[in-house]
PDB file of C-alpha atoms in Angstrom:
ATOM      1  CA  MET B   1     120.570  79.454  82.929  1.00  0.00           C
ATOM      2  CA  THR B   2     121.248  82.633  80.984  1.00  0.00           C
ATOM      3  CA  ALA B   3     124.672  83.445  79.572  1.00  0.00           C
ATOM      4  CA  ARG B   4     124.923  86.444  81.896  1.00  0.00           C
ATOM      5  CA  LEU B   5     124.238  84.286  84.965  1.00  0.00           C
ATOM      6  CA  ARG B   6     126.850  81.715  83.859  1.00  0.00           C
ATOM      7  CA  LYS B   7     129.375  84.521  83.378  1.00  0.00           C
ATOM      8  CA  LEU B   8     128.594  85.941  86.830  1.00  0.00           C
ATOM      9  CA  LYS B   9     129.026  82.515  88.462  1.00  0.00           C
ATOM     10  CA  TRP B  10     132.367  82.047  86.660  1.00  0.00           C
ATOM     11  CA  PHE B  11     133.552  85.506  87.765  1.00  0.00           C
ATOM     12  CA  THR B  12     132.532  84.827  91.388  1.00  0.00           C
ATOM     13  CA  LYS B  13     134.286  81.442  91.357  1.00  0.00           C
ATOM     14  CA  ILE B  14     137.525  83.071  90.156  1.00  0.00           C
ATOM     15  CA  LEU B  15     137.286  85.888  92.724  1.00  0.00           C
ATOM     16  CA  ARG B  16     136.962  83.400  95.586  1.00  0.00           C
ATOM     17  CA  LYS B  17     140.501  82.283  94.851  1.00  0.00           C
ATOM     18  CA  MET B  18     141.849  85.826  94.570  1.00  0.00           C
ATOM     19  CA  GLU B  19     144.187  87.514  97.041  1.00  0.00           C
ATOM     20  CA  VAL B  20     144.506  91.310  96.982  1.00  0.00           C
ATOM     21  CA  LEU B  21     147.237  93.408  98.615  1.00  0.00           C
ATOM     22  CA  TYR B  22     146.470  97.079  99.280  1.00  0.00           C
ATOM     23  CA  ILE B  23     149.411  99.343 100.149  1.00  0.00           C
ATOM     24  CA  ASP B  24     148.538 102.691 101.716  1.00  0.00           C
ATOM     25  CA  ASP B  25     149.755 104.661 104.717  1.00  0.00           C
ATOM     26  CA  ASP B  26     146.243 106.042 105.354  1.00  0.00           C
ATOM     27  CA  LEU B  27     144.380 103.468 107.452  1.00  0.00           C
ATOM     28  CA  GLU B  28     141.037 105.120 106.738  1.00  0.00           C
ATOM     29  CA  ASP B  29     141.584 104.545 103.010  1.00  0.00           C
ATOM     30  CA  VAL B  30     142.653 100.962 103.726  1.00  0.00           C
ATOM     31  CA  GLU B  31     139.382 100.365 105.576  1.00  0.00           C
ATOM     32  CA  ILE B  32     137.271 101.959 102.828  1.00  0.00           C
ATOM     33  CA  PHE B  33     138.990  99.794 100.212  1.00  0.00           C
ATOM     34  CA  ARG B  34     138.549  96.661 102.337  1.00  0.00           C
ATOM     35  CA  GLU B  35     134.834  97.357 102.728  1.00  0.00           C
ATOM     36  CA  GLU B  36     134.399  97.893  98.971  1.00  0.00           C
ATOM     37  CA  LEU B  37     136.246  94.659  98.224  1.00  0.00           C
ATOM     38  CA  TYR B  38     134.172  92.764 100.793  1.00  0.00           C
ATOM     39  CA  GLU B  39     130.969  94.003  99.159  1.00  0.00           C
ATOM     40  CA  ILE B  40     132.203  92.707  95.794  1.00  0.00           C
ATOM     41  CA  ASP B  41     132.923  89.251  97.226  1.00  0.00           C
ATOM     42  CA  PRO B  42     133.544  88.467 100.902  1.00  0.00           C
ATOM     43  CA  ALA B  43     135.644  85.455  99.899  1.00  0.00           C
ATOM     44  CA  ILE B  44     138.398  87.590  98.341  1.00  0.00           C
ATOM     45  CA  ARG B  45     141.423  87.409 100.616  1.00  0.00           C
ATOM     46  CA  PHE B  46     142.465  90.918 101.626  1.00  0.00           C
ATOM     47  CA  CYS B  47     145.888  91.882 102.930  1.00  0.00           C
ATOM     48  CA  TYR B  48     147.290  95.327 103.476  1.00  0.00           C
ATOM     49  CA  ALA B  49     150.592  97.034 104.147  1.00  0.00           C
ATOM     50  CA  VAL B  50     150.946 100.499 105.677  1.00  0.00           C
ATOM     51  CA  SER B  51     154.173 101.318 103.849  1.00  0.00           C
ATOM     52  CA  ALA B  52     156.375 100.138 101.017  1.00  0.00           C
ATOM     53  CA  ASP B  53     158.744  98.630 103.578  1.00  0.00           C
ATOM     54  CA  ASP B  54     155.896  96.715 105.206  1.00  0.00           C
ATOM     55  CA  ALA B  55     154.833  95.449 101.767  1.00  0.00           C
ATOM     56  CA  PHE B  56     158.395  94.353 100.871  1.00  0.00           C
ATOM     57  CA  LYS B  57     158.657  92.385 104.104  1.00  0.00           C
ATOM     58  CA  LYS B  58     155.369  90.607 103.459  1.00  0.00           C
ATOM     59  CA  LEU B  59     156.113  89.948  99.790  1.00  0.00           C
ATOM     60  CA  THR B  60     159.725  88.831 100.113  1.00  0.00           C
ATOM     61  CA  GLY B  61     159.071  86.871 103.296  1.00  0.00           C
ATOM     62  CA  ASN B  62     156.482  84.841 101.383  1.00  0.00           C
ATOM     63  CA  LEU B  63     153.833  85.876 103.906  1.00  0.00           C
ATOM     64  CA  ILE B  64     151.541  86.755 101.008  1.00  0.00           C
ATOM     65  CA  ARG B  65     151.450  86.097  97.279  1.00  0.00           C
ATOM     66  CA  PRO B  66     148.756  88.413  95.942  1.00  0.00           C
ATOM     67  CA  ASP B  67     147.088  88.110  92.559  1.00  0.00           C
ATOM     68  CA  VAL B  68     147.014  91.907  92.327  1.00  0.00           C
ATOM     69  CA  ILE B  69     148.487  94.844  94.242  1.00  0.00           C
ATOM     70  CA  PHE B  70     146.611  98.126  94.672  1.00  0.00           C
ATOM     71  CA  MET B  71     149.053 100.823  95.774  1.00  0.00           C
ATOM     72  CA  ASP B  72     148.824 104.446  96.839  1.00  0.00           C
ATOM     73  CA  TYR B  73     151.214 106.718  94.977  1.00  0.00           C
ATOM     74  CA  HIS B  74     151.811 109.253  97.762  1.00  0.00           C
ATOM     75  CA  MET B  75     153.441 107.451 100.674  1.00  0.00           C
ATOM     76  CA  PRO B  76     156.138 108.683 103.043  1.00  0.00           C
ATOM     77  CA  VAL B  77     159.750 107.422 102.828  1.00  0.00           C
ATOM     78  CA  VAL B  78     159.296 105.220  99.728  1.00  0.00           C
ATOM     79  CA  ASP B  79     156.646 106.492  97.318  1.00  0.00           C
ATOM     80  CA  GLY B  80     154.604 104.420  94.892  1.00  0.00           C
ATOM     81  CA  HIS B  81     157.054 104.967  92.023  1.00  0.00           C
ATOM     82  CA  GLU B  82     160.022 103.554  93.938  1.00  0.00           C
ATOM     83  CA  CYS B  83     157.926 100.750  95.405  1.00  0.00           C
ATOM     84  CA  ILE B  84     156.801  99.666  91.928  1.00  0.00           C
ATOM     85  CA  LYS B  85     160.377  99.738  90.642  1.00  0.00           C
ATOM     86  CA  VAL B  86     161.547  97.453  93.462  1.00  0.00           C
ATOM     87  CA  ILE B  87     158.645  95.035  92.971  1.00  0.00           C
ATOM     88  CA  LYS B  88     159.164  94.873  89.190  1.00  0.00           C
ATOM     89  CA  GLU B  89     162.906  94.208  89.650  1.00  0.00           C
ATOM     90  CA  ARG B  90     162.236  90.994  91.582  1.00  0.00           C
ATOM     91  CA  ASN B  91     161.673  87.929  89.411  1.00  0.00           C
ATOM     92  CA  ALA B  92     159.234  86.351  91.867  1.00  0.00           C
ATOM     93  CA  LEU B  93     157.111  89.523  92.006  1.00  0.00           C
ATOM     94  CA  LYS B  94     157.440  91.232  88.626  1.00  0.00           C
ATOM     95  CA  ASN B  95     154.399  89.561  87.073  1.00  0.00           C
ATOM     96  CA  ILE B  96     151.966  90.618  89.798  1.00  0.00           C
ATOM     97  CA  PRO B  97     149.653  93.261  88.294  1.00  0.00           C
ATOM     98  CA  ILE B  98     149.847  96.612  90.056  1.00  0.00           C
ATOM     99  CA  VAL B  99     147.028  99.142  90.180  1.00  0.00           C
ATOM    100  CA  LEU B 100     148.208 102.610  91.135  1.00  0.00           C
ATOM    101  CA  VAL B 101     145.754 104.565  93.280  1.00  0.00           C
ATOM    102  CA  SER B 102     146.243 108.313  93.486  1.00  0.00           C
ATOM    103  CA  THR B 103     144.459 111.615  93.903  1.00  0.00           C
ATOM    104  CA  SER B 104     146.306 113.054  90.926  1.00  0.00           C
ATOM    105  CA  ILE B 105     148.616 111.763  88.234  1.00  0.00           C
ATOM    106  CA  ASN B 106     149.735 113.746  85.221  1.00  0.00           C
ATOM    107  CA  SER B 107     150.240 112.348  81.725  1.00  0.00           C
ATOM    108  CA  LYS B 108     154.041 112.268  82.086  1.00  0.00           C
ATOM    109  CA  GLN B 109     153.698 110.134  85.219  1.00  0.00           C
ATOM    110  CA  VAL B 110     151.200 107.852  83.469  1.00  0.00           C
ATOM    111  CA  ASP B 111     153.779 107.281  80.716  1.00  0.00           C
ATOM    112  CA  GLU B 112     156.482 106.513  83.297  1.00  0.00           C
ATOM    113  CA  PHE B 113     154.249 104.076  85.155  1.00  0.00           C
ATOM    114  CA  ASN B 114     153.166 102.408  81.921  1.00  0.00           C
ATOM    115  CA  LYS B 115     156.850 101.767  81.163  1.00  0.00           C
ATOM    116  CA  LEU B 116     157.188 100.183  84.610  1.00  0.00           C
ATOM    117  CA  GLY B 117     154.274  97.888  83.824  1.00  0.00           C
ATOM    118  CA  VAL B 118     151.479  99.374  85.921  1.00  0.00           C
ATOM    119  CA  TYR B 119     148.295  97.498  85.068  1.00  0.00           C
ATOM    120  CA  TYR B 120     145.717 100.196  85.835  1.00  0.00           C
ATOM    121  CA  PHE B 121     145.360 103.661  87.338  1.00  0.00           C
ATOM    122  CA  LEU B 122     142.544 104.328  89.777  1.00  0.00           C
ATOM    123  CA  SER B 123     141.546 107.762  91.010  1.00  0.00           C
ATOM    124  CA  LYS B 124     141.553 108.011  94.777  1.00  0.00           C
ATOM    125  CA  SER B 125     138.648 110.433  94.511  1.00  0.00           C
ATOM    126  CA  ALA B 126     136.610 107.322  93.728  1.00  0.00           C
ATOM    127  CA  LEU B 127     137.198 106.292  97.357  1.00  0.00           C
ATOM    128  CA  ALA B 128     135.076 109.214  98.452  1.00  0.00           C
ATOM    129  CA  ILE B 129     132.231 108.204  96.133  1.00  0.00           C
ATOM    130  CA  ASP B 130     132.041 104.509  95.362  1.00  0.00           C
ATOM    131  CA  MET B 131     135.072 102.630  94.180  1.00  0.00           C
ATOM    132  CA  LYS B 132     133.265  99.318  93.814  1.00  0.00           C
ATOM    133  CA  PRO B 133     132.376  99.554  90.078  1.00  0.00           C
ATOM    134  CA  ALA B 134     135.954 100.450  89.144  1.00  0.00           C
ATOM    135  CA  ILE B 135     137.401  97.646  91.290  1.00  0.00           C
ATOM    136  CA  LYS B 136     134.967  95.181  89.686  1.00  0.00           C
ATOM    137  CA  VAL B 137     136.110  96.220  86.203  1.00  0.00           C
ATOM    138  CA  ILE B 138     139.756  95.764  87.180  1.00  0.00           C
ATOM    139  CA  LEU B 139     139.229  92.395  88.876  1.00  0.00           C
ATOM    140  CA  ASN B 140     137.085  91.184  85.992  1.00  0.00           C
ATOM    141  CA  SER B 141     139.778  92.091  83.454  1.00  0.00           C
ATOM    142  CA  LEU B 142     142.372  90.298  85.592  1.00  0.00           C
ATOM    143  CA  CYS B 143     140.190  87.200  85.757  1.00  0.00           C
ATOM    144  CA  LYS B 144     139.911  87.232  81.977  1.00  0.00           C
ATOM    145  CA  GLY B 145     143.679  87.651  81.616  1.00  0.00           C
ATOM    146  CA  GLU B 146     143.410  90.984  79.809  1.00  0.00           C
ATOM    147  CA  VAL B 147     146.572  93.025  79.425  1.00  0.00           C
ATOM    148  CA  ARG B 148     146.146  96.744  79.729  1.00  0.00           C
ATOM    149  CA  ASN B 149     147.489 100.030  80.968  1.00  0.00           C
ATOM    150  CA  SER B 150     144.478 102.259  81.598  1.00  0.00           C
ATOM    151  CA  THR B 151     143.087 104.964  83.775  1.00  0.00           C
ATOM    152  CA  THR B 152     139.695 104.689  85.443  1.00  0.00           C
ATOM    153  CA  GLY B 153     137.637 106.273  88.167  1.00  0.00           C
TER     154      GLY B 153
END
């Protein structure tokens, strides 16, 4: 067995235990993300919330305990920035890596989100093309326990 094949089997084994929460008010984007995740590994448990409030209820009610949260920045009522602040203030949730998904983020916002502990930034324009490679990179780095604050997509 080649080293690459062993690495791929290890990565797949880790992903099978992974639970992902996607927070977005756009159900079409939720479905696109779910499909991309399913193509990466159908065994990944996928949960979604249609608002920050919906996510808080699921997270604080112990309905889900995701390994990573992907979150849209532009949401009505409570935007991604406020949602991240609330999540990071809770001891039981603060260590869950958060990937911010947005159509546009400026460098000042990136700095603010880095200070809040955002794990990764993912361009929502990748949804229109093919988000799968970027999601794989993020999940792979999580499986390896890498610490980062980066932008991709």
